[in-house]
PDB file of C-alpha atoms in Angstrom:
ATOM      1  CA  UNK N   1     -29.168 -29.115 -30.696  1.00 54.00           C
ATOM      2  CA  UNK N   2     -25.470 -28.533 -31.386  1.00 52.00           C
ATOM      3  CA  UNK N   3     -25.856 -24.767 -30.836  1.00 51.00           C
ATOM      4  CA  UNK N   4     -27.663 -25.383 -27.542  1.00 48.00           C
ATOM      5  CA  UNK N   5     -24.921 -27.705 -26.294  1.00 45.00           C
ATOM      6  CA  UNK N   6     -22.281 -25.183 -27.344  1.00 43.00           C
ATOM      7  CA  UNK N   7     -24.128 -22.399 -25.507  1.00 44.00           C
ATOM      8  CA  UNK N   8     -24.401 -24.545 -22.365  1.00 45.00           C
ATOM      9  CA  UNK N   9     -20.685 -25.371 -22.557  1.00 44.00           C
ATOM     10  CA  UNK N  10     -19.711 -21.713 -22.966  1.00 40.00           C
ATOM     11  CA  UNK N  11     -21.977 -20.753 -20.057  1.00 40.00           C
ATOM     12  CA  UNK N  12     -20.475 -23.471 -17.864  1.00 43.00           C
ATOM     13  CA  UNK N  13     -16.929 -22.360 -18.653  1.00 37.00           C
ATOM     14  CA  UNK N  14     -17.847 -18.727 -17.993  1.00 40.00           C
ATOM     15  CA  UNK N  15     -19.380 -19.556 -14.621  1.00 39.00           C
ATOM     16  CA  UNK N  16     -16.348 -21.652 -13.686  1.00 39.00           C
ATOM     17  CA  UNK N  17     -14.042 -18.760 -14.549  1.00 43.00           C
ATOM     18  CA  UNK N  18     -16.151 -16.355 -12.496  1.00 48.00           C
ATOM     19  CA  UNK N  19     -16.139 -18.682  -9.481  1.00 60.00           C
ATOM     20  CA  UNK N  20     -12.340 -18.955  -9.578  1.00 78.00           C
ATOM     21  CA  UNK N  21     -11.620 -15.304 -10.337  1.00 93.00           C
ATOM     22  CA  UNK N  22      -9.953 -13.394  -7.498  1.00 96.00           C
ATOM     23  CA  UNK N  23     -11.769 -10.630  -5.662  1.00 98.00           C
ATOM     24  CA  UNK N  24      -9.911  -7.354  -5.182  1.00 98.00           C
ATOM     25  CA  UNK N  25      -9.797  -5.952  -1.660  1.00 98.00           C
ATOM     26  CA  UNK N  26      -8.738  -2.511  -0.510  1.00 98.00           C
ATOM     27  CA  UNK N  27      -7.600  -1.961   3.079  1.00 98.00           C
ATOM     28  CA  UNK N  28      -8.073   1.604   4.282  1.00 98.00           C
ATOM     29  CA  UNK N  29      -8.710   3.907   7.203  1.00 98.00           C
ATOM     30  CA  UNK N  30     -11.143   6.733   7.821  1.00 97.00           C
ATOM     31  CA  UNK N  31     -10.829   9.993   9.717  1.00 96.00           C
ATOM     32  CA  UNK N  32      -7.589   9.959  11.680  1.00 97.00           C
ATOM     33  CA  UNK N  33      -7.474   6.171  11.939  1.00 98.00           C
ATOM     34  CA  UNK N  34      -9.057   6.008  15.389  1.00 98.00           C
ATOM     35  CA  UNK N  35     -11.464   3.147  14.631  1.00 97.00           C
ATOM     36  CA  UNK N  36      -8.998   0.980  12.732  1.00 98.00           C
ATOM     37  CA  UNK N  37      -9.146  -1.249   9.676  1.00 98.00           C
ATOM     38  CA  UNK N  38     -11.771  -0.912   6.944  1.00 98.00           C
ATOM     39  CA  UNK N  39     -12.116  -3.089   3.836  1.00 98.00           C
ATOM     40  CA  UNK N  40     -13.679  -2.488   0.427  1.00 98.00           C
ATOM     41  CA  UNK N  41     -14.066  -4.944  -2.452  1.00 98.00           C
ATOM     42  CA  UNK N  42     -14.264  -4.880  -6.231  1.00 98.00           C
ATOM     43  CA  UNK N  43     -14.755  -7.449  -8.975  1.00 98.00           C
ATOM     44  CA  UNK N  44     -13.293  -5.285 -11.739  1.00 97.00           C
ATOM     45  CA  UNK N  45     -10.875  -2.872 -10.043  1.00 98.00           C
ATOM     46  CA  UNK N  46     -13.080   0.109 -10.880  1.00 98.00           C
ATOM     47  CA  UNK N  47     -16.176  -0.032  -8.684  1.00 98.00           C
ATOM     48  CA  UNK N  48     -15.378  -0.403  -4.991  1.00 98.00           C
ATOM     49  CA  UNK N  49     -17.872  -1.029  -2.191  1.00 98.00           C
ATOM     50  CA  UNK N  50     -17.317  -1.212   1.558  1.00 98.00           C
ATOM     51  CA  UNK N  51     -17.626  -4.419   3.536  1.00 98.00           C
ATOM     52  CA  UNK N  52     -19.355  -4.842   6.912  1.00 96.00           C
ATOM     53  CA  UNK N  53     -21.347  -1.639   6.469  1.00 96.00           C
ATOM     54  CA  UNK N  54     -18.077   0.318   6.383  1.00 97.00           C
ATOM     55  CA  UNK N  55     -17.426  -0.510  10.038  1.00 97.00           C
ATOM     56  CA  UNK N  56     -14.064  -1.518  11.457  1.00 98.00           C
ATOM     57  CA  UNK N  57     -12.638  -5.047  11.168  1.00 98.00           C
ATOM     58  CA  UNK N  58      -9.939  -4.372  13.758  1.00 98.00           C
ATOM     59  CA  UNK N  59      -9.568  -1.561  16.272  1.00 98.00           C
ATOM     60  CA  UNK N  60      -6.059  -0.318  17.153  1.00 98.00           C
ATOM     61  CA  UNK N  61      -4.643  -1.095  20.590  1.00 98.00           C
ATOM     62  CA  UNK N  62      -0.901  -0.345  20.428  1.00 97.00           C
ATOM     63  CA  UNK N  63       1.279   2.761  20.866  1.00 96.00           C
ATOM     64  CA  UNK N  64       0.489   5.982  22.682  1.00 94.00           C
ATOM     65  CA  UNK N  65      -2.039   7.352  20.175  1.00 97.00           C
ATOM     66  CA  UNK N  66      -3.678   4.020  19.258  1.00 97.00           C
ATOM     67  CA  UNK N  67      -4.216   4.897  15.598  1.00 98.00           C
ATOM     68  CA  UNK N  68      -4.365   2.586  12.582  1.00 98.00           C
ATOM     69  CA  UNK N  69      -3.503   4.714   9.567  1.00 98.00           C
ATOM     70  CA  UNK N  70      -2.229   3.542   6.166  1.00 98.00           C
ATOM     71  CA  UNK N  71      -2.960  -0.179   6.717  1.00 98.00           C
ATOM     72  CA  UNK N  72      -0.903  -2.345   4.364  1.00 98.00           C
ATOM     73  CA  UNK N  73      -1.946  -5.988   3.969  1.00 98.00           C
ATOM     74  CA  UNK N  74      -0.109  -8.690   2.019  1.00 98.00           C
ATOM     75  CA  UNK N  75      -0.564 -12.432   1.812  1.00 97.00           C
ATOM     76  CA  UNK N  76       2.526 -14.143   3.121  1.00 97.00           C
ATOM     77  CA  UNK N  77       4.290 -17.312   2.041  1.00 96.00           C
ATOM     78  CA  UNK N  78       2.542 -19.023   4.971  1.00 96.00           C
ATOM     79  CA  UNK N  79      -0.867 -18.226   3.484  1.00 96.00           C
ATOM     80  CA  UNK N  80      -1.671 -15.760   6.256  1.00 98.00           C
ATOM     81  CA  UNK N  81      -2.385 -12.074   5.829  1.00 98.00           C
ATOM     82  CA  UNK N  82       0.216  -9.772   7.369  1.00 98.00           C
ATOM     83  CA  UNK N  83      -0.565  -6.143   8.138  1.00 98.00           C
ATOM     84  CA  UNK N  84       1.515  -3.137   9.180  1.00 98.00           C
ATOM     85  CA  UNK N  85       0.267   0.390   9.835  1.00 98.00           C
ATOM     86  CA  UNK N  86       1.104   3.889  11.064  1.00 98.00           C
ATOM     87  CA  UNK N  87       0.402   4.070  14.806  1.00 98.00           C
ATOM     88  CA  UNK N  88       0.889   7.814  15.305  1.00 98.00           C
ATOM     89  CA  UNK N  89       1.841  11.048  13.589  1.00 96.00           C
ATOM     90  CA  UNK N  90       4.996  11.069  15.722  1.00 96.00           C
ATOM     91  CA  UNK N  91       6.337   7.750  16.976  1.00 97.00           C
ATOM     92  CA  UNK N  92       9.462   5.611  16.558  1.00 97.00           C
ATOM     93  CA  UNK N  93       7.699   2.422  15.525  1.00 98.00           C
ATOM     94  CA  UNK N  94       4.889   0.778  13.581  1.00 98.00           C
ATOM     95  CA  UNK N  95       2.037  -1.632  14.242  1.00 98.00           C
ATOM     96  CA  UNK N  96       1.812  -5.276  13.127  1.00 98.00           C
ATOM     97  CA  UNK N  97      -0.808  -8.046  13.233  1.00 98.00           C
ATOM     98  CA  UNK N  98      -1.643 -11.172  11.216  1.00 98.00           C
ATOM     99  CA  UNK N  99      -4.767 -13.096  10.306  1.00 98.00           C
ATOM    100  CA  UNK N 100      -5.842 -16.247   8.475  1.00 98.00           C
ATOM    101  CA  UNK N 101      -9.145 -14.794   7.296  1.00 98.00           C
ATOM    102  CA  UNK N 102      -9.051 -10.976   7.816  1.00 98.00           C
ATOM    103  CA  UNK N 103     -11.705 -11.426  10.503  1.00 97.00           C
ATOM    104  CA  UNK N 104      -9.827 -12.953  13.425  1.00 98.00           C
ATOM    105  CA  UNK N 105      -6.526 -11.224  14.160  1.00 98.00           C
ATOM    106  CA  UNK N 106      -3.460 -11.958  16.258  1.00 98.00           C
ATOM    107  CA  UNK N 107      -2.473  -9.752  19.159  1.00 98.00           C
ATOM    108  CA  UNK N 108      -1.218  -6.431  17.874  1.00 98.00           C
ATOM    109  CA  UNK N 109       2.493  -5.703  18.183  1.00 98.00           C
ATOM    110  CA  UNK N 110       4.457  -2.479  18.299  1.00 98.00           C
ATOM    111  CA  UNK N 111       7.703  -2.795  16.317  1.00 98.00           C
ATOM    112  CA  UNK N 112      10.204  -0.076  17.394  1.00 98.00           C
ATOM    113  CA  UNK N 113      11.990   0.139  14.038  1.00 98.00           C
ATOM    114  CA  UNK N 114      13.592   3.541  14.751  1.00 98.00           C
ATOM    115  CA  UNK N 115      14.402   3.138  18.449  1.00 97.00           C
ATOM    116  CA  UNK N 116      18.121   3.394  17.617  1.00 97.00           C
ATOM    117  CA  UNK N 117      17.519   6.958  16.363  1.00 98.00           C
ATOM    118  CA  UNK N 118      16.284   8.916  19.403  1.00 96.00           C
ATOM    119  CA  UNK N 119      15.560  12.074  17.391  1.00 97.00           C
ATOM    120  CA  UNK N 120      13.530  10.316  14.672  1.00 98.00           C
ATOM    121  CA  UNK N 121      10.228  12.144  14.390  1.00 97.00           C
ATOM    122  CA  UNK N 122       7.960   9.531  12.850  1.00 98.00           C
ATOM    123  CA  UNK N 123       7.382   6.261  10.977  1.00 98.00           C
ATOM    124  CA  UNK N 124       4.822   6.784   8.220  1.00 98.00           C
ATOM    125  CA  UNK N 125       2.987   4.477   5.829  1.00 98.00           C
ATOM    126  CA  UNK N 126       4.859   1.174   6.346  1.00 98.00           C
ATOM    127  CA  UNK N 127       4.505  -1.499   3.673  1.00 98.00           C
ATOM    128  CA  UNK N 128       5.533  -5.146   3.301  1.00 98.00           C
ATOM    129  CA  UNK N 129       7.161  -6.904   0.356  1.00 98.00           C
ATOM    130  CA  UNK N 130       7.800 -10.657   0.352  1.00 98.00           C
ATOM    131  CA  UNK N 131      11.151 -11.569  -1.179  1.00 97.00           C
ATOM    132  CA  UNK N 132      10.614 -15.054  -2.656  1.00 95.00           C
ATOM    133  CA  UNK N 133      14.293 -15.530  -3.437  1.00 94.00           C
ATOM    134  CA  UNK N 134      15.447 -14.907   0.144  1.00 96.00           C
ATOM    135  CA  UNK N 135      12.223 -16.191   1.704  1.00 97.00           C
ATOM    136  CA  UNK N 136      11.922 -13.135   3.905  1.00 98.00           C
ATOM    137  CA  UNK N 137       9.794 -10.014   4.258  1.00 98.00           C
ATOM    138  CA  UNK N 138      10.966  -6.462   3.828  1.00 98.00           C
ATOM    139  CA  UNK N 139       9.111  -3.791   5.807  1.00 99.00           C
ATOM    140  CA  UNK N 140       9.741  -0.239   4.616  1.00 99.00           C
ATOM    141  CA  UNK N 141       8.476   3.207   5.652  1.00 99.00           C
ATOM    142  CA  UNK N 142       9.265   6.954   5.690  1.00 98.00           C
ATOM    143  CA  UNK N 143      11.031   8.698   8.600  1.00 98.00           C
ATOM    144  CA  UNK N 144      12.362  12.189   9.283  1.00 98.00           C
ATOM    145  CA  UNK N 145      15.592  12.439  11.300  1.00 97.00           C
ATOM    146  CA  UNK N 146      16.189  16.170  11.864  1.00 96.00           C
ATOM    147  CA  UNK N 147      19.504  17.381  10.440  1.00 94.00           C
ATOM    148  CA  UNK N 148      20.393  14.043   8.847  1.00 96.00           C
ATOM    149  CA  UNK N 149      19.984  15.152   5.216  1.00 95.00           C
ATOM    150  CA  UNK N 150      20.830  18.661   4.095  1.00 92.00           C
ATOM    151  CA  UNK N 151      19.051  18.339   0.755  1.00 88.00           C
ATOM    152  CA  UNK N 152      15.388  19.175   1.178  1.00 86.00           C
ATOM    153  CA  UNK N 153      15.796  20.053   4.847  1.00 84.00           C
ATOM    154  CA  UNK N 154      13.822  23.282   4.503  1.00 80.00           C
ATOM    155  CA  UNK N 155      11.565  22.162   1.678  1.00 77.00           C
ATOM    156  CA  UNK N 156       9.156  19.994   3.626  1.00 80.00           C
ATOM    157  CA  UNK N 157       5.991  20.620   5.599  1.00 85.00           C
ATOM    158  CA  UNK N 158       6.634  21.597   9.224  1.00 85.00           C
ATOM    159  CA  UNK N 159      10.350  20.742   8.785  1.00 88.00           C
ATOM    160  CA  UNK N 160       9.669  17.121   7.882  1.00 94.00           C
ATOM    161  CA  UNK N 161      12.346  15.807   5.527  1.00 96.00           C
ATOM    162  CA  UNK N 162      11.706  12.117   4.989  1.00 97.00           C
ATOM    163  CA  UNK N 163      13.735   9.296   3.542  1.00 98.00           C
ATOM    164  CA  UNK N 164      12.729   5.668   3.101  1.00 98.00           C
ATOM    165  CA  UNK N 165      14.078   3.021   5.514  1.00 99.00           C
ATOM    166  CA  UNK N 166      13.644  -0.740   5.840  1.00 99.00           C
ATOM    167  CA  UNK N 167      14.132  -3.875   7.930  1.00 98.00           C
ATOM    168  CA  UNK N 168      13.864  -7.539   6.950  1.00 98.00           C
ATOM    169  CA  UNK N 169      12.317 -10.423   8.852  1.00 98.00           C
ATOM    170  CA  UNK N 170      11.402 -14.060   8.334  1.00 97.00           C
ATOM    171  CA  UNK N 171       8.905 -14.352  11.174  1.00 97.00           C
ATOM    172  CA  UNK N 172       7.862 -10.838  12.311  1.00 98.00           C
ATOM    173  CA  UNK N 173       9.532 -11.586  15.628  1.00 97.00           C
ATOM    174  CA  UNK N 174      13.183 -10.823  14.968  1.00 98.00           C
ATOM    175  CA  UNK N 175      14.288  -8.077  12.610  1.00 98.00           C
ATOM    176  CA  UNK N 176      17.449  -6.962  10.849  1.00 98.00           C
ATOM    177  CA  UNK N 177      19.030  -3.610  11.736  1.00 98.00           C
ATOM    178  CA  UNK N 178      17.232  -0.666  10.143  1.00 98.00           C
ATOM    179  CA  UNK N 179      18.872   0.584   6.930  1.00 98.00           C
ATOM    180  CA  UNK N 180      18.354   3.430   4.482  1.00 98.00           C
ATOM    181  CA  UNK N 181      16.342   2.346   1.428  1.00 98.00           C
ATOM    182  CA  UNK N 182      15.927   5.472  -0.705  1.00 98.00           C
ATOM    183  CA  UNK N 183      17.629   8.874  -0.737  1.00 98.00           C
ATOM    184  CA  UNK N 184      17.777  10.878  -3.941  1.00 98.00           C
ATOM    185  CA  UNK N 185      18.155  14.274  -2.290  1.00 97.00           C
ATOM    186  CA  UNK N 186      14.492  15.123  -1.815  1.00 96.00           C
ATOM    187  CA  UNK N 187      11.699  14.655   0.715  1.00 97.00           C
ATOM    188  CA  UNK N 188      10.003  11.314  -0.062  1.00 98.00           C
ATOM    189  CA  UNK N 189       7.118   9.372   1.507  1.00 98.00           C
ATOM    190  CA  UNK N 190       4.498   6.722   0.669  1.00 98.00           C
ATOM    191  CA  UNK N 191       6.641   4.303  -1.309  1.00 98.00           C
ATOM    192  CA  UNK N 192       5.138   1.045  -2.580  1.00 98.00           C
ATOM    193  CA  UNK N 193       7.122  -1.583  -4.486  1.00 98.00           C
ATOM    194  CA  UNK N 194       6.092  -3.970  -7.264  1.00 98.00           C
ATOM    195  CA  UNK N 195       8.176  -6.604  -9.030  1.00 97.00           C
ATOM    196  CA  UNK N 196       8.168  -6.404 -12.829  1.00 97.00           C
ATOM    197  CA  UNK N 197      10.206  -9.191 -14.363  1.00 95.00           C
ATOM    198  CA  UNK N 198      13.738  -8.925 -12.958  1.00 95.00           C
ATOM    199  CA  UNK N 199      13.168  -5.309 -11.955  1.00 97.00           C
ATOM    200  CA  UNK N 200      11.707  -3.720  -8.842  1.00 98.00           C
ATOM    201  CA  UNK N 201       9.502  -0.685  -9.383  1.00 98.00           C
ATOM    202  CA  UNK N 202       9.052   1.806  -6.558  1.00 98.00           C
ATOM    203  CA  UNK N 203       6.068   4.141  -6.766  1.00 98.00           C
ATOM    204  CA  UNK N 204       6.670   7.093  -4.452  1.00 98.00           C
ATOM    205  CA  UNK N 205       5.478  10.531  -3.477  1.00 98.00           C
ATOM    206  CA  UNK N 206       7.742  13.523  -4.023  1.00 98.00           C
ATOM    207  CA  UNK N 207       6.873  15.412  -0.834  1.00 97.00           C
ATOM    208  CA  UNK N 208       8.841  18.545  -1.747  1.00 95.00           C
ATOM    209  CA  UNK N 209       6.957  21.624  -0.543  1.00 93.00           C
ATOM    210  CA  UNK N 210       9.084  24.481  -1.916  1.00 90.00           C
ATOM    211  CA  UNK N 211       8.646  24.577  -4.832  1.00 92.00           C
ATOM    212  CA  UNK N 212       5.596  22.333  -4.427  1.00 93.00           C
ATOM    213  CA  UNK N 213       5.696  18.898  -6.084  1.00 96.00           C
ATOM    214  CA  UNK N 214       3.314  16.655  -4.118  1.00 97.00           C
ATOM    215  CA  UNK N 215       3.099  14.202  -7.014  1.00 98.00           C
ATOM    216  CA  UNK N 216       3.747  10.514  -7.685  1.00 98.00           C
ATOM    217  CA  UNK N 217       6.839   9.251  -9.492  1.00 98.00           C
ATOM    218  CA  UNK N 218       8.618   5.967 -10.231  1.00 98.00           C
ATOM    219  CA  UNK N 219      12.102   4.681  -9.402  1.00 98.00           C
ATOM    220  CA  UNK N 220      13.531   1.303 -10.452  1.00 98.00           C
ATOM    221  CA  UNK N 221      16.209  -1.106  -9.259  1.00 98.00           C
ATOM    222  CA  UNK N 222      17.506  -4.597 -10.009  1.00 98.00           C
ATOM    223  CA  UNK N 223      17.788  -5.136  -6.259  1.00 98.00           C
ATOM    224  CA  UNK N 224      14.893  -5.038  -3.798  1.00 98.00           C
ATOM    225  CA  UNK N 225      16.733  -3.414  -0.900  1.00 98.00           C
ATOM    226  CA  UNK N 226      18.628  -0.630  -2.666  1.00 97.00           C
ATOM    227  CA  UNK N 227      20.083   0.881  -5.795  1.00 98.00           C
ATOM    228  CA  UNK N 228      16.876   2.615  -6.859  1.00 98.00           C
ATOM    229  CA  UNK N 229      17.171   5.191  -9.605  1.00 98.00           C
ATOM    230  CA  UNK N 230      16.472   8.888  -9.518  1.00 98.00           C
ATOM    231  CA  UNK N 231      12.720   9.444  -9.820  1.00 98.00           C
ATOM    232  CA  UNK N 232      10.903   9.671 -13.120  1.00 98.00           C
ATOM    233  CA  UNK N 233       8.949  12.724 -14.134  1.00 98.00           C
ATOM    234  CA  UNK N 234       5.533  12.907 -12.399  1.00 98.00           C
ATOM    235  CA  UNK N 235       3.027  10.245 -13.419  1.00 98.00           C
ATOM    236  CA  UNK N 236       0.122  12.123 -11.813  1.00 98.00           C
ATOM    237  CA  UNK N 237      -1.399  15.437 -12.894  1.00 96.00           C
ATOM    238  CA  UNK N 238      -1.597  18.994 -11.619  1.00 94.00           C
ATOM    239  CA  UNK N 239      -3.124  18.098  -8.275  1.00 96.00           C
ATOM    240  CA  UNK N 240      -1.618  16.906  -5.006  1.00 97.00           C
ATOM    241  CA  UNK N 241      -1.488  13.105  -4.744  1.00 98.00           C
ATOM    242  CA  UNK N 242      -0.281  10.626  -2.113  1.00 98.00           C
ATOM    243  CA  UNK N 243      -0.682   7.082  -0.819  1.00 98.00           C
ATOM    244  CA  UNK N 244      -0.214   5.100  -4.048  1.00 98.00           C
ATOM    245  CA  UNK N 245      -1.171   1.431  -4.175  1.00 98.00           C
ATOM    246  CA  UNK N 246      -0.759  -0.684  -7.274  1.00 98.00           C
ATOM    247  CA  UNK N 247      -2.253  -3.757  -8.927  1.00 98.00           C
ATOM    248  CA  UNK N 248      -1.973  -5.368 -12.332  1.00 97.00           C
ATOM    249  CA  UNK N 249      -5.188  -6.565 -13.977  1.00 97.00           C
ATOM    250  CA  UNK N 250      -4.474  -8.340 -17.236  1.00 96.00           C
ATOM    251  CA  UNK N 251      -2.007  -6.172 -19.127  1.00 96.00           C
ATOM    252  CA  UNK N 252      -2.990  -3.025 -17.240  1.00 97.00           C
ATOM    253  CA  UNK N 253      -1.168  -1.552 -14.258  1.00 98.00           C
ATOM    254  CA  UNK N 254      -3.508   0.527 -12.100  1.00 98.00           C
ATOM    255  CA  UNK N 255      -2.255   2.990  -9.496  1.00 98.00           C
ATOM    256  CA  UNK N 256      -4.848   4.214  -6.993  1.00 98.00           C
ATOM    257  CA  UNK N 257      -4.010   7.283  -4.923  1.00 98.00           C
ATOM    258  CA  UNK N 258      -5.478   9.844  -2.576  1.00 97.00           C
ATOM    259  CA  UNK N 259      -6.214  13.272  -4.073  1.00 96.00           C
ATOM    260  CA  UNK N 260      -6.097  14.464  -0.503  1.00 94.00           C
ATOM    261  CA  UNK N 261      -6.644  18.180  -1.013  1.00 94.00           C
ATOM    262  CA  UNK N 262      -9.759  17.353  -3.031  1.00 94.00           C
ATOM    263  CA  UNK N 263     -10.945  14.700  -0.531  1.00 92.00           C
ATOM    264  CA  UNK N 264     -11.367  12.011  -3.174  1.00 93.00           C
ATOM    265  CA  UNK N 265      -9.564   9.102  -4.750  1.00 96.00           C
ATOM    266  CA  UNK N 266      -7.994   8.966  -8.199  1.00 97.00           C
ATOM    267  CA  UNK N 267      -6.423   6.373 -10.470  1.00 98.00           C
ATOM    268  CA  UNK N 268      -4.120   6.116 -13.467  1.00 98.00           C
ATOM    269  CA  UNK N 269      -3.383   3.147 -15.735  1.00 98.00           C
ATOM    270  CA  UNK N 270      -0.570   2.010 -18.002  1.00 98.00           C
ATOM    271  CA  UNK N 271       0.517  -1.051 -19.971  1.00 98.00           C
ATOM    272  CA  UNK N 272       4.221  -0.151 -20.037  1.00 97.00           C
ATOM    273  CA  UNK N 273       4.804   1.844 -16.815  1.00 97.00           C
ATOM    274  CA  UNK N 274       5.845   4.780 -18.983  1.00 97.00           C
ATOM    275  CA  UNK N 275       2.735   6.255 -20.575  1.00 98.00           C
ATOM    276  CA  UNK N 276      -0.100   6.851 -18.106  1.00 98.00           C
ATOM    277  CA  UNK N 277      -3.794   7.549 -18.617  1.00 98.00           C
ATOM    278  CA  UNK N 278      -5.952   9.155 -15.929  1.00 97.00           C
ATOM    279  CA  UNK N 279      -9.048   7.052 -15.159  1.00 98.00           C
ATOM    280  CA  UNK N 280     -10.144   8.911 -12.037  1.00 97.00           C
ATOM    281  CA  UNK N 281     -13.564   9.551 -13.560  1.00 97.00           C
ATOM    282  CA  UNK N 282     -14.050   5.796 -14.046  1.00 98.00           C
ATOM    283  CA  UNK N 283     -13.373   4.610 -10.476  1.00 98.00           C
ATOM    284  CA  UNK N 284     -15.660   4.881  -7.459  1.00 97.00           C
ATOM    285  CA  UNK N 285     -14.767   4.317  -3.809  1.00 97.00           C
ATOM    286  CA  UNK N 286     -16.625   4.402  -0.465  1.00 97.00           C
ATOM    287  CA  UNK N 287     -16.950   7.893   0.929  1.00 95.00           C
ATOM    288  CA  UNK N 288     -14.134   8.860   3.286  1.00 95.00           C
ATOM    289  CA  UNK N 289     -11.750   6.101   2.158  1.00 96.00           C
ATOM    290  CA  UNK N 290      -8.121   7.004   2.832  1.00 95.00           C
ATOM    291  CA  UNK N 291      -4.615   5.614   2.159  1.00 95.00           C
ATOM    292  CA  UNK N 292      -4.373   1.827   2.137  1.00 93.00           C
ATOM    293  CA  UNK N 293      -3.427  -1.077  -0.125  1.00 97.00           C
ATOM    294  CA  UNK N 294      -5.033  -3.259  -2.760  1.00 98.00           C
ATOM    295  CA  UNK N 295      -4.641  -7.058  -2.763  1.00 98.00           C
ATOM    296  CA  UNK N 296      -6.618 -10.158  -3.776  1.00 98.00           C
ATOM    297  CA  UNK N 297      -8.569 -12.888  -1.995  1.00 98.00           C
ATOM    298  CA  UNK N 298     -10.288 -16.026  -3.217  1.00 98.00           C
ATOM    299  CA  UNK N 299     -14.028 -16.296  -3.768  1.00 97.00           C
ATOM    300  CA  UNK N 300     -14.275 -18.513  -0.677  1.00 97.00           C
ATOM    301  CA  UNK N 301     -12.440 -15.978   1.494  1.00 97.00           C
ATOM    302  CA  UNK N 302     -14.628 -13.197   0.157  1.00 98.00           C
ATOM    303  CA  UNK N 303     -17.818 -15.111   1.035  1.00 97.00           C
ATOM    304  CA  UNK N 304     -16.722 -15.276   4.669  1.00 95.00           C
ATOM    305  CA  UNK N 305     -15.945 -11.545   4.708  1.00 96.00           C
ATOM    306  CA  UNK N 306     -19.266 -10.587   3.162  1.00 90.00           C
ATOM    307  CA  UNK N 307     -21.497 -12.551   5.535  1.00 81.00           C
TER     308      UNK N 307
END
């Protein structure tokens, strides 16, 4: 009788833990981003499946090309989901929208973050970080301004020579002046930032073309908006990688990324952010999934999404 009661208690606790465990979501785009936002889910961070039959949750409506590439979604301090995205291969701004449930979205906005730089070629892969201390959001992205930086000016693809820039906002209505976030003398794109204790960790792509790098590296800072170190040695292997997104599950950091020349996704894991193990053969994603971000939702929120 005692063993039966113990078994029932263990089962009850296990079910309670499962019902309160977060569900991992992955925002992504397909093709060139014409049909907008796609979402995939996972219960373990390894096996990912598309939601809504892999159809779009939100179609793009802003900017000249009306694309929704590289969708980044974060949960804000207000409990809402905030999303930014790349609207075009060549444009001076980014897209923004918000949602309470990832199903019903606000009107889409175009934020002209580089309008003060008339020669700026692009705004790629914007991301959002919520600064709890200042109670504000930082939006950051990669832009090429021709002739601005001599280092790397001929080492990019099609004369792109990116650096990372940022603005801050408390309400996504008014924004600080655009400032330079990261310049270490090389072509850099696809940065994503995580807080680790009192340190900020920037995962980034070394976009150098000659000699080819096209790998992921890490830079660190004690300050969110600047002071990031020179990049680490590559944390990815002898393949071209881009679009990192990061999550911590238990003691394990997992970085997902696009092996874009191989048309598939990869992943690496680490417990100390120094030694990395490739787990690409252990993760599965929906076919055609491209650069996005990973975040969590509650079981209740997931039930609404999966109806």
